[in-house]
mmCIF file of C-alpha atoms in Angstrom:
data_model
loop_
_atom_site.group_PDB
_atom_site.id
_atom_site.type_symbol
_atom_site.label_atom_id
_atom_site.label_comp_id
_atom_site.label_asym_id
_atom_site.label_seq_id
_atom_site.Cartn_x
_atom_site.Cartn_y
_atom_site.Cartn_z
ATOM 1 C CA UNK B 5 0.036 0.020 0.032
ATOM 2 C CA UNK B 6 1.400 3.454 -0.900
ATOM 3 C CA UNK B 7 0.571 5.196 2.414
ATOM 4 C CA UNK B 8 -0.948 4.804 5.776
ATOM 5 C CA UNK B 9 -4.787 4.564 5.851
ATOM 6 C CA UNK B 10 -6.760 6.587 8.426
ATOM 7 C CA UNK B 11 -9.447 4.631 10.330
ATOM 8 C CA UNK B 12 -13.058 5.553 9.364
ATOM 9 C CA UNK B 13 -13.877 5.806 13.139
ATOM 10 C CA UNK B 14 -12.172 6.713 16.342
ATOM 11 C CA UNK B 15 -12.914 7.082 20.014
ATOM 12 C CA UNK B 16 -13.356 10.606 21.089
ATOM 13 C CA UNK B 17 -10.252 12.166 22.799
ATOM 14 C CA UNK B 18 -11.491 13.500 26.109
ATOM 15 C CA UNK B 19 -8.115 14.093 27.777
ATOM 16 C CA UNK B 20 -8.429 17.816 27.808
ATOM 17 C CA UNK B 21 -11.990 17.832 29.021
ATOM 18 C CA UNK B 22 -12.722 18.680 32.698
ATOM 19 C CA UNK B 23 -13.902 15.973 35.212
ATOM 20 C CA UNK B 24 -17.430 17.055 36.391
ATOM 21 C CA UNK B 25 -20.402 15.416 37.987
ATOM 22 C CA UNK B 26 -22.406 13.670 35.338
ATOM 23 C CA UNK B 27 -25.931 12.186 35.547
ATOM 24 C CA UNK B 28 -28.238 10.815 32.991
ATOM 25 C CA UNK B 29 -31.703 9.147 33.032
ATOM 26 C CA UNK B 30 -33.074 7.093 30.107
ATOM 27 C CA UNK B 31 -36.531 5.637 29.671
ATOM 28 C CA UNK B 32 -38.336 3.072 27.538
ATOM 29 C CA UNK B 33 -41.331 0.807 27.485
ATOM 30 C CA UNK B 34 -42.383 -2.789 26.924
ATOM 31 C CA UNK B 35 -45.894 -2.934 25.405
ATOM 32 C CA UNK B 36 -46.915 -6.338 26.780
ATOM 33 C CA UNK B 37 -50.559 -6.580 25.675
ATOM 34 C CA UNK B 38 -53.572 -8.135 27.517
ATOM 35 C CA UNK B 39 -52.132 -11.577 28.086
ATOM 36 C CA UNK B 40 -48.479 -10.880 29.249
ATOM 37 C CA UNK B 41 -49.239 -7.508 31.159
ATOM 38 C CA UNK B 42 -51.223 -8.965 34.099
ATOM 39 C CA UNK B 43 -48.777 -11.857 34.469
ATOM 40 C CA UNK B 44 -45.866 -9.452 34.643
ATOM 41 C CA UNK B 45 -47.525 -7.111 37.161
ATOM 42 C CA UNK B 46 -48.706 -10.053 39.332
ATOM 43 C CA UNK B 47 -45.257 -11.625 39.069
ATOM 44 C CA UNK B 48 -46.728 -14.892 37.769
ATOM 45 C CA UNK B 49 -44.671 -15.472 34.576
ATOM 46 C CA UNK B 50 -43.527 -19.065 34.026
ATOM 47 C CA UNK B 51 -39.848 -17.956 34.160
ATOM 48 C CA UNK B 52 -40.198 -16.023 37.302
ATOM 49 C CA UNK B 53 -40.448 -12.439 38.551
ATOM 50 C CA UNK B 54 -39.710 -10.370 35.424
ATOM 51 C CA UNK B 55 -39.779 -6.970 37.171
ATOM 52 C CA UNK B 56 -37.024 -7.874 39.673
ATOM 53 C CA UNK B 57 -34.972 -9.647 37.081
ATOM 54 C CA UNK B 58 -35.326 -6.659 34.734
ATOM 55 C CA UNK B 59 -33.935 -4.298 37.371
ATOM 56 C CA UNK B 60 -30.945 -6.601 37.956
ATOM 57 C CA UNK B 61 -30.337 -6.833 34.113
ATOM 58 C CA UNK B 62 -30.595 -3.042 33.736
ATOM 59 C CA UNK B 63 -27.891 -2.660 36.373
ATOM 60 C CA UNK B 64 -25.610 -5.103 34.614
ATOM 61 C CA UNK B 65 -26.361 -3.575 31.212
ATOM 62 C CA UNK B 66 -25.406 -0.105 32.312
ATOM 63 C CA UNK B 67 -22.136 -1.379 33.655
ATOM 64 C CA UNK B 68 -21.335 -3.201 30.350
ATOM 65 C CA UNK B 69 -22.046 -0.248 28.015
ATOM 66 C CA UNK B 70 -18.439 0.081 26.979
ATOM 67 C CA UNK B 71 -18.232 -3.637 26.160
ATOM 68 C CA UNK B 72 -21.319 -3.475 24.000
ATOM 69 C CA UNK B 73 -20.432 -0.254 22.061
ATOM 70 C CA UNK B 74 -16.833 -0.183 20.800
ATOM 71 C CA UNK B 75 -16.318 3.537 20.849
ATOM 72 C CA UNK B 76 -18.018 4.152 24.262
ATOM 73 C CA UNK B 77 -15.629 5.094 27.021
ATOM 74 C CA UNK B 78 -15.442 2.783 30.032
ATOM 75 C CA UNK B 79 -16.522 4.899 33.071
ATOM 76 C CA UNK B 80 -16.428 4.208 36.807
ATOM 77 C CA UNK B 81 -20.148 4.309 37.533
ATOM 78 C CA UNK B 82 -20.939 5.651 41.045
ATOM 79 C CA UNK B 83 -24.688 5.148 40.758
ATOM 80 C CA UNK B 84 -27.017 2.923 38.793
ATOM 81 C CA UNK B 85 -30.725 2.744 39.627
ATOM 82 C CA UNK B 86 -33.285 0.920 37.542
ATOM 83 C CA UNK B 87 -36.953 1.413 38.144
ATOM 84 C CA UNK B 88 -39.887 -0.423 36.678
ATOM 85 C CA UNK B 89 -43.527 0.789 36.791
ATOM 86 C CA UNK B 90 -46.777 -0.642 35.370
ATOM 87 C CA UNK B 91 -48.748 1.582 32.949
ATOM 88 C CA UNK B 92 -52.283 0.071 32.949
ATOM 89 C CA UNK B 93 -53.734 2.373 30.247
ATOM 90 C CA UNK B 94 -51.217 1.172 27.736
ATOM 91 C CA UNK B 95 -50.721 -2.366 29.244
ATOM 92 C CA UNK B 96 -46.992 -1.532 29.273
ATOM 93 C CA UNK B 97 -44.092 -1.590 31.711
ATOM 94 C CA UNK B 98 -42.154 1.617 31.784
ATOM 95 C CA UNK B 99 -38.440 1.385 32.713
ATOM 96 C CA UNK B 100 -36.038 4.093 33.869
ATOM 97 C CA UNK B 101 -32.300 3.825 34.289
ATOM 98 C CA UNK B 102 -30.449 6.513 36.249
ATOM 99 C CA UNK B 103 -26.620 6.592 36.055
ATOM 100 C CA UNK B 104 -24.062 8.997 37.627
ATOM 101 C CA UNK B 105 -20.370 9.382 37.684
ATOM 102 C CA UNK B 106 -17.601 11.973 38.004
ATOM 103 C CA UNK B 107 -15.930 11.791 34.586
ATOM 104 C CA UNK B 108 -14.750 13.589 31.484
ATOM 105 C CA UNK B 109 -17.559 12.349 29.386
ATOM 106 C CA UNK B 110 -21.300 11.797 29.921
ATOM 107 C CA UNK B 111 -23.162 8.683 31.144
ATOM 108 C CA UNK B 112 -26.075 8.789 28.694
ATOM 109 C CA UNK B 113 -24.992 5.647 26.863
ATOM 110 C CA UNK B 114 -24.790 3.817 30.204
ATOM 111 C CA UNK B 115 -28.300 4.900 31.108
ATOM 112 C CA UNK B 116 -29.621 3.830 27.671
ATOM 113 C CA UNK B 117 -27.804 0.492 27.839
ATOM 114 C CA UNK B 118 -29.408 -0.118 31.216
ATOM 115 C CA UNK B 119 -32.934 0.622 29.833
ATOM 116 C CA UNK B 120 -32.362 -1.660 26.840
ATOM 117 C CA UNK B 121 -31.021 -4.583 28.980
ATOM 118 C CA UNK B 122 -34.017 -4.301 31.319
ATOM 119 C CA UNK B 123 -36.504 -4.157 28.416
ATOM 120 C CA UNK B 124 -34.949 -7.105 26.667
ATOM 121 C CA UNK B 125 -35.101 -9.084 29.863
ATOM 122 C CA UNK B 126 -38.811 -8.270 30.269
ATOM 123 C CA UNK B 127 -39.210 -9.406 26.665
ATOM 124 C CA UNK B 128 -37.307 -12.640 27.370
ATOM 125 C CA UNK B 129 -39.342 -13.667 30.295
ATOM 126 C CA UNK B 130 -42.682 -12.618 28.654
ATOM 127 C CA UNK B 131 -42.324 -14.272 25.288
ATOM 128 C CA UNK B 132 -43.377 -17.782 26.395
ATOM 129 C CA UNK B 133 -46.865 -16.470 27.089
ATOM 130 C CA UNK B 134 -47.068 -13.693 24.447
ATOM 131 C CA UNK B 135 -44.740 -13.561 21.362
ATOM 132 C CA UNK B 136 -46.423 -10.358 20.033
ATOM 133 C CA UNK B 137 -44.472 -8.007 22.313
ATOM 134 C CA UNK B 138 -43.108 -4.605 21.398
ATOM 135 C CA UNK B 139 -40.235 -2.507 22.750
ATOM 136 C CA UNK B 140 -40.384 1.328 22.115
ATOM 137 C CA UNK B 141 -40.322 4.856 23.306
ATOM 138 C CA UNK B 142 -36.621 4.521 24.328
ATOM 139 C CA UNK B 143 -34.995 7.881 24.764
ATOM 140 C CA UNK B 144 -32.765 9.921 26.968
ATOM 141 C CA UNK B 145 -34.881 11.851 29.504
ATOM 142 C CA UNK B 146 -32.253 14.298 30.520
ATOM 143 C CA UNK B 147 -28.469 14.584 31.268
ATOM 144 C CA UNK B 148 -26.566 16.849 33.651
ATOM 145 C CA UNK B 149 -22.947 17.945 33.849
ATOM 146 C CA UNK B 150 -20.210 18.881 31.419
ATOM 147 C CA UNK B 151 -20.188 21.919 29.149
ATOM 148 C CA UNK B 152 -23.898 21.926 28.437
ATOM 149 C CA UNK B 153 -25.036 21.706 32.035
ATOM 150 C CA UNK B 154 -28.627 20.417 32.026
ATOM 151 C CA UNK B 155 -30.120 19.109 28.829
ATOM 152 C CA UNK B 156 -33.751 18.036 28.645
ATOM 153 C CA UNK B 157 -35.247 16.046 25.946
ATOM 154 C CA UNK B 158 -37.704 18.093 23.855
ATOM 155 C CA UNK B 159 -40.511 15.663 24.628
ATOM 156 C CA UNK B 160 -40.094 16.597 28.303
ATOM 157 C CA UNK B 161 -41.128 14.519 31.326
ATOM 158 C CA UNK B 162 -44.209 14.230 33.468
ATOM 159 C CA UNK B 163 -44.626 15.519 37.000
ATOM 160 C CA UNK B 164 -43.872 12.225 38.699
ATOM 161 C CA UNK B 165 -40.533 11.994 36.712
ATOM 162 C CA UNK B 166 -39.675 15.535 37.697
ATOM 163 C CA UNK B 167 -40.296 14.731 41.394
ATOM 164 C CA UNK B 168 -38.360 11.470 41.317
ATOM 165 C CA UNK B 169 -35.282 12.623 39.548
ATOM 166 C CA UNK B 170 -35.313 16.339 40.259
ATOM 167 C CA UNK B 171 -33.293 17.718 37.379
ATOM 168 C CA UNK B 172 -32.130 21.223 38.165
ATOM 169 C CA UNK B 173 -30.265 23.720 36.104
ATOM 170 C CA UNK B 174 -27.819 25.989 37.846
ATOM 171 C CA UNK B 175 -29.419 29.061 39.419
ATOM 172 C CA UNK B 176 -29.410 31.781 36.748
ATOM 173 C CA UNK B 177 -28.578 35.468 37.127
ATOM 174 C CA UNK B 178 -32.218 36.401 36.888
ATOM 175 C CA UNK B 179 -31.661 39.733 35.206
ATOM 176 C CA UNK B 180 -28.752 40.792 37.456
ATOM 177 C CA UNK B 181 -26.747 43.706 36.104
ATOM 178 C CA UNK B 182 -23.264 42.645 34.906
ATOM 179 C CA UNK B 183 -20.178 44.209 33.341
ATOM 180 C CA UNK B 184 -17.198 42.843 31.388
ATOM 181 C CA UNK B 185 -13.759 44.467 31.424
ATOM 182 C CA UNK B 186 -10.898 43.478 29.233
ATOM 183 C CA UNK B 187 -7.407 44.412 30.374
ATOM 184 C CA UNK B 188 -4.941 44.613 27.548
ATOM 185 C CA UNK B 189 -2.483 47.381 26.501
ATOM 186 C CA UNK B 190 -2.536 46.161 22.762
ATOM 187 C CA UNK B 191 -6.276 45.743 22.619
ATOM 188 C CA UNK B 192 -6.868 49.156 24.213
ATOM 189 C CA UNK B 193 -4.520 50.705 21.633
ATOM 190 C CA UNK B 194 -6.280 48.918 18.746
ATOM 191 C CA UNK B 195 -3.405 46.677 17.844
ATOM 192 C CA UNK B 196 -5.708 43.666 17.867
ATOM 193 C CA UNK B 197 -9.426 43.042 18.362
ATOM 194 C CA UNK B 198 -10.584 41.869 21.813
ATOM 195 C CA UNK B 199 -11.995 38.358 21.566
ATOM 196 C CA UNK B 200 -12.308 37.301 25.180
ATOM 197 C CA UNK B 201 -14.568 40.184 26.242
ATOM 198 C CA UNK B 202 -17.294 39.362 23.729
ATOM 199 C CA UNK B 203 -17.205 35.716 24.819
ATOM 200 C CA UNK B 204 -17.747 36.820 28.485
ATOM 201 C CA UNK B 205 -20.687 39.059 27.365
ATOM 202 C CA UNK B 206 -22.345 36.230 25.634
ATOM 203 C CA UNK B 207 -21.765 33.911 28.517
ATOM 204 C CA UNK B 208 -23.382 36.242 31.028
ATOM 205 C CA UNK B 209 -26.339 36.836 28.762
ATOM 206 C CA UNK B 210 -26.749 32.993 28.405
ATOM 207 C CA UNK B 211 -26.875 32.817 32.281
ATOM 208 C CA UNK B 212 -29.717 35.355 32.417
ATOM 209 C CA UNK B 213 -27.546 38.457 33.156
ATOM 210 C CA UNK B 214 -28.003 41.979 31.674
ATOM 211 C CA UNK B 215 -24.661 43.288 30.570
ATOM 212 C CA UNK B 216 -24.645 47.057 31.210
ATOM 213 C CA UNK B 217 -21.036 47.690 30.382
ATOM 214 C CA UNK B 218 -18.288 46.107 28.233
ATOM 215 C CA UNK B 219 -15.002 48.140 28.087
ATOM 216 C CA UNK B 220 -11.375 47.553 27.075
ATOM 217 C CA UNK B 221 -8.862 49.120 29.405
ATOM 218 C CA UNK B 222 -5.127 49.312 29.363
ATOM 219 C CA UNK B 223 -3.205 47.022 31.777
ATOM 220 C CA UNK B 224 -2.358 48.369 35.194
ATOM 221 C CA UNK B 225 -3.976 49.137 38.526
ATOM 222 C CA UNK B 226 -5.619 52.354 37.161
ATOM 223 C CA UNK B 227 -8.026 52.977 35.581
ATOM 224 C CA UNK B 228 -9.331 49.404 36.504
ATOM 225 C CA UNK B 229 -9.591 50.086 40.237
ATOM 226 C CA UNK B 230 -11.596 53.276 39.667
ATOM 227 C CA UNK B 231 -13.845 51.696 37.139
ATOM 228 C CA UNK B 232 -14.519 48.691 39.574
ATOM 229 C CA UNK B 233 -15.557 51.026 42.233
ATOM 230 C CA UNK B 234 -17.830 52.995 39.916
ATOM 231 C CA UNK B 235 -19.494 49.887 38.699
ATOM 232 C CA UNK B 236 -20.111 48.580 42.339
ATOM 233 C CA UNK B 237 -21.501 52.021 43.276
ATOM 234 C CA UNK B 238 -23.848 52.007 40.290
ATOM 235 C CA UNK B 239 -25.443 48.649 41.379
ATOM 236 C CA UNK B 240 -23.650 46.185 39.070
ATOM 237 C CA UNK B 241 -23.718 42.680 40.688
ATOM 238 C CA UNK B 242 -21.153 40.752 38.730
ATOM 239 C CA UNK B 243 -18.070 42.011 36.845
ATOM 240 C CA UNK B 244 -15.867 39.584 34.803
ATOM 241 C CA UNK B 245 -12.423 40.925 34.035
ATOM 242 C CA UNK B 246 -10.196 39.116 31.509
ATOM 243 C CA UNK B 247 -6.433 39.618 31.175
ATOM 244 C CA UNK B 248 -3.645 40.807 33.441
ATOM 245 C CA UNK B 249 -3.529 37.727 35.704
ATOM 246 C CA UNK B 250 -0.145 36.324 34.564
ATOM 247 C CA UNK B 251 3.398 36.932 35.710
ATOM 248 C CA UNK B 252 4.273 39.704 33.334
ATOM 249 C CA UNK B 253 5.354 43.137 34.533
ATOM 250 C CA UNK B 254 2.117 44.722 33.358
ATOM 251 C CA UNK B 255 -0.172 41.982 34.722
ATOM 252 C CA UNK B 256 -1.648 43.841 37.589
ATOM 253 C CA UNK B 257 -5.335 43.002 37.532
ATOM 254 C CA UNK B 258 -5.181 41.244 41.019
ATOM 255 C CA UNK B 259 -3.425 44.228 42.478
ATOM 256 C CA UNK B 260 -6.187 46.426 41.040
ATOM 257 C CA UNK B 261 -8.783 44.299 42.935
ATOM 258 C CA UNK B 262 -6.820 44.535 46.081
ATOM 259 C CA UNK B 263 -6.627 48.360 45.763
ATOM 260 C CA UNK B 264 -10.447 48.503 45.565
ATOM 261 C CA UNK B 265 -10.649 46.569 48.908
ATOM 262 C CA UNK B 266 -13.652 44.417 49.730
ATOM 263 C CA UNK B 267 -13.550 40.763 50.712
ATOM 264 C CA UNK B 268 -11.498 38.196 48.857
ATOM 265 C CA UNK B 269 -13.276 34.946 48.032
ATOM 266 C CA UNK B 270 -10.397 32.520 48.104
ATOM 267 C CA UNK B 271 -12.469 29.403 47.440
ATOM 268 C CA UNK B 272 -13.690 30.692 44.036
ATOM 269 C CA UNK B 273 -10.174 31.763 43.033
ATOM 270 C CA UNK B 274 -8.766 28.407 43.938
ATOM 271 C CA UNK B 275 -11.657 26.643 42.196
ATOM 272 C CA UNK B 276 -10.761 28.484 38.982
ATOM 273 C CA UNK B 277 -7.115 27.329 39.179
ATOM 274 C CA UNK B 278 -7.631 23.771 40.299
ATOM 275 C CA UNK B 279 -10.322 23.014 37.684
ATOM 276 C CA UNK B 280 -8.553 24.837 34.865
ATOM 277 C CA UNK B 281 -5.558 22.693 35.628
ATOM 278 C CA UNK B 282 -7.552 19.699 34.323
ATOM 279 C CA UNK B 283 -7.281 21.397 30.954
ATOM 280 C CA UNK B 284 -3.649 22.502 31.243
ATOM 281 C CA UNK B 285 -0.965 22.521 33.931
ATOM 282 C CA UNK B 286 -0.174 26.112 32.942
ATOM 283 C CA UNK B 287 -3.319 27.113 34.944
ATOM 284 C CA UNK B 288 -1.162 26.969 38.116
ATOM 285 C CA UNK B 289 0.728 30.045 36.821
ATOM 286 C CA UNK B 290 -2.502 32.066 36.784
ATOM 287 C CA UNK B 291 -3.112 34.705 39.492
ATOM 288 C CA UNK B 292 -6.881 34.571 38.967
ATOM 289 C CA UNK B 293 -8.652 36.199 41.855
ATOM 290 C CA UNK B 294 -12.211 36.903 43.115
ATOM 291 C CA UNK B 295 -13.280 39.835 45.274
ATOM 292 C CA UNK B 296 -16.589 41.045 46.729
ATOM 293 C CA UNK B 297 -16.812 44.843 46.415
ATOM 294 C CA UNK B 298 -20.041 45.867 48.191
ATOM 295 C CA UNK B 299 -22.836 44.101 46.380
ATOM 296 C CA UNK B 300 -20.655 43.246 43.353
ATOM 297 C CA UNK B 301 -18.616 40.074 42.767
ATOM 298 C CA UNK B 302 -15.537 40.599 40.671
ATOM 299 C CA UNK B 303 -13.651 37.860 38.853
ATOM 300 C CA UNK B 304 -10.147 38.341 37.549
ATOM 301 C CA UNK B 305 -9.881 35.764 34.725
ATOM 302 C CA UNK B 306 -7.150 34.842 32.255
ATOM 303 C CA UNK B 307 -6.845 36.656 28.967
ATOM 304 C CA UNK B 308 -6.928 34.020 26.228
ATOM 305 C CA UNK B 309 -10.343 33.191 24.638
ATOM 306 C CA UNK B 310 -9.947 29.509 25.214
ATOM 307 C CA UNK B 311 -9.229 30.003 28.920
ATOM 308 C CA UNK B 312 -12.118 32.432 29.159
ATOM 309 C CA UNK B 313 -14.500 29.764 27.722
ATOM 310 C CA UNK B 314 -13.190 27.184 30.173
ATOM 311 C CA UNK B 315 -13.639 29.577 33.099
ATOM 312 C CA UNK B 316 -17.224 30.433 32.107
ATOM 313 C CA UNK B 317 -17.927 26.638 32.344
ATOM 314 C CA UNK B 318 -16.457 26.564 35.780
ATOM 315 C CA UNK B 319 -18.291 29.546 37.231
ATOM 316 C CA UNK B 320 -21.660 28.934 35.566
ATOM 317 C CA UNK B 321 -22.917 26.477 38.263
ATOM 318 C CA UNK B 322 -22.033 28.760 41.220
ATOM 319 C CA UNK B 323 -22.309 32.389 40.054
ATOM 320 C CA UNK B 324 -26.016 32.834 40.533
ATOM 321 C CA UNK B 325 -25.900 31.049 43.918
ATOM 322 C CA UNK B 326 -23.045 33.239 45.019
ATOM 323 C CA UNK B 327 -25.036 36.425 44.219
ATOM 324 C CA UNK B 328 -28.100 34.949 46.168
ATOM 325 C CA UNK B 329 -25.835 34.345 49.218
ATOM 326 C CA UNK B 330 -24.664 37.932 49.021
ATOM 327 C CA UNK B 331 -28.342 38.933 49.187
ATOM 328 C CA UNK B 332 -28.719 36.873 52.316
ATOM 329 C CA UNK B 333 -30.590 34.042 50.874
ATOM 330 C CA UNK B 334 -29.826 30.582 52.163
ATOM 331 C CA UNK B 335 -29.261 27.324 50.232
ATOM 332 C CA UNK B 336 -32.884 26.469 49.894
ATOM 333 C CA UNK B 337 -34.098 30.016 49.263
ATOM 334 C CA UNK B 338 -34.836 31.776 45.980
ATOM 335 C CA UNK B 339 -35.436 35.300 44.802
ATOM 336 C CA UNK B 340 -38.965 36.096 43.790
ATOM 337 C CA UNK B 341 -37.751 36.019 40.219
ATOM 338 C CA UNK B 342 -36.288 32.581 40.509
ATOM 339 C CA UNK B 343 -37.956 29.918 38.445
#
C-alpha cells in the first residue's frame, strides 16, 4: 500500500475535558398486551419475577455499556438505579435507568444500555406467554454535567418523573446587572481586536444576566480600580475581568482588585485554578482572583479566549448562587424572580 490509511472511526479524545459530576436518566417501555401484562404485574410469569430480574439486568447492562459499544468510553459508575412501573392504560411496563459518575464524558450511553437490557429481559421472560411484544419509546430523558449543564429531551417529562429525579439547572442570574472589562495594552491601543470580552458578554447573557458595560482598558492598577468602584456604586452585581492575571510586569489585575478593597473569596479563586488545571498545567501560573466589592462580585480571569471559555464553564454552576448568598438568601431560598 502506498501510504498509511486513516481509520473511518475513532474514540473521542476527552483528555483535555474537565472532570465534572455527570448524571443521565433514560426511559423506555415494553408494550406487553392483555395476556402478558397482568402476569408481569402479578409476578406470575413461568420463568419467574420479570420485574425484579429486569432491574438486575438493567444494572448489569449499564455497567457493560463500553463492552457493547466499541467507541463508548469505560466509566467508573458511582450510581445505577433501575426502576420499573406498570402503565395500565397502555398495558405496558415503563423502565427508567439513572446513572451517575464523576468523569470527563457523559453517562447517557450507560443509562440507555441499562434501559435496553431491562426491556430485553422483560421481553425474554414474557415471550413464552405472548410472542407479540413490542419495545419502544426509548430515549434519553435528561442529562446533567459537562459543558452543556442540564439538557432536557424536547418531549419533556411528567410531574412524577420531575419529582423522582429532580433535574435542576444552575441558578441563573435572573436579570442581574453585569459588566465585562478586558485588560490589555494592545487591545486598548487597537493593535488587535478583543476576543475574550465578547465571549464573556455572551456567557453572562446565556446565564440570564444583563450586561450594562463592556469596556477595554489598558493593563495596570488604574483605571481598573476606579472603574470597578464606579461599577459597584452603580449597582452592578457581577463583573468579569479578562487579562492581566499572569506573571508579566504589566499583569496587575489582581493588584487592582486589592486596591479596591472588599472581601477576597479565596475558594472561588482556587476553584478556577484547580479546575482549569484539568485542561492545562499552565493554569497553576495564573493569579486569578475573586473579590466582593459591596454588592458586586468581581472575577479576575485569564486573557486567552480558550481559557475564558473554560472559566465560564467553571463559574456557571455557582455564580447565581453566590449572588443569592450575598443577598442573604440561604441554600434552599430563591429570589421572587427565580424559576
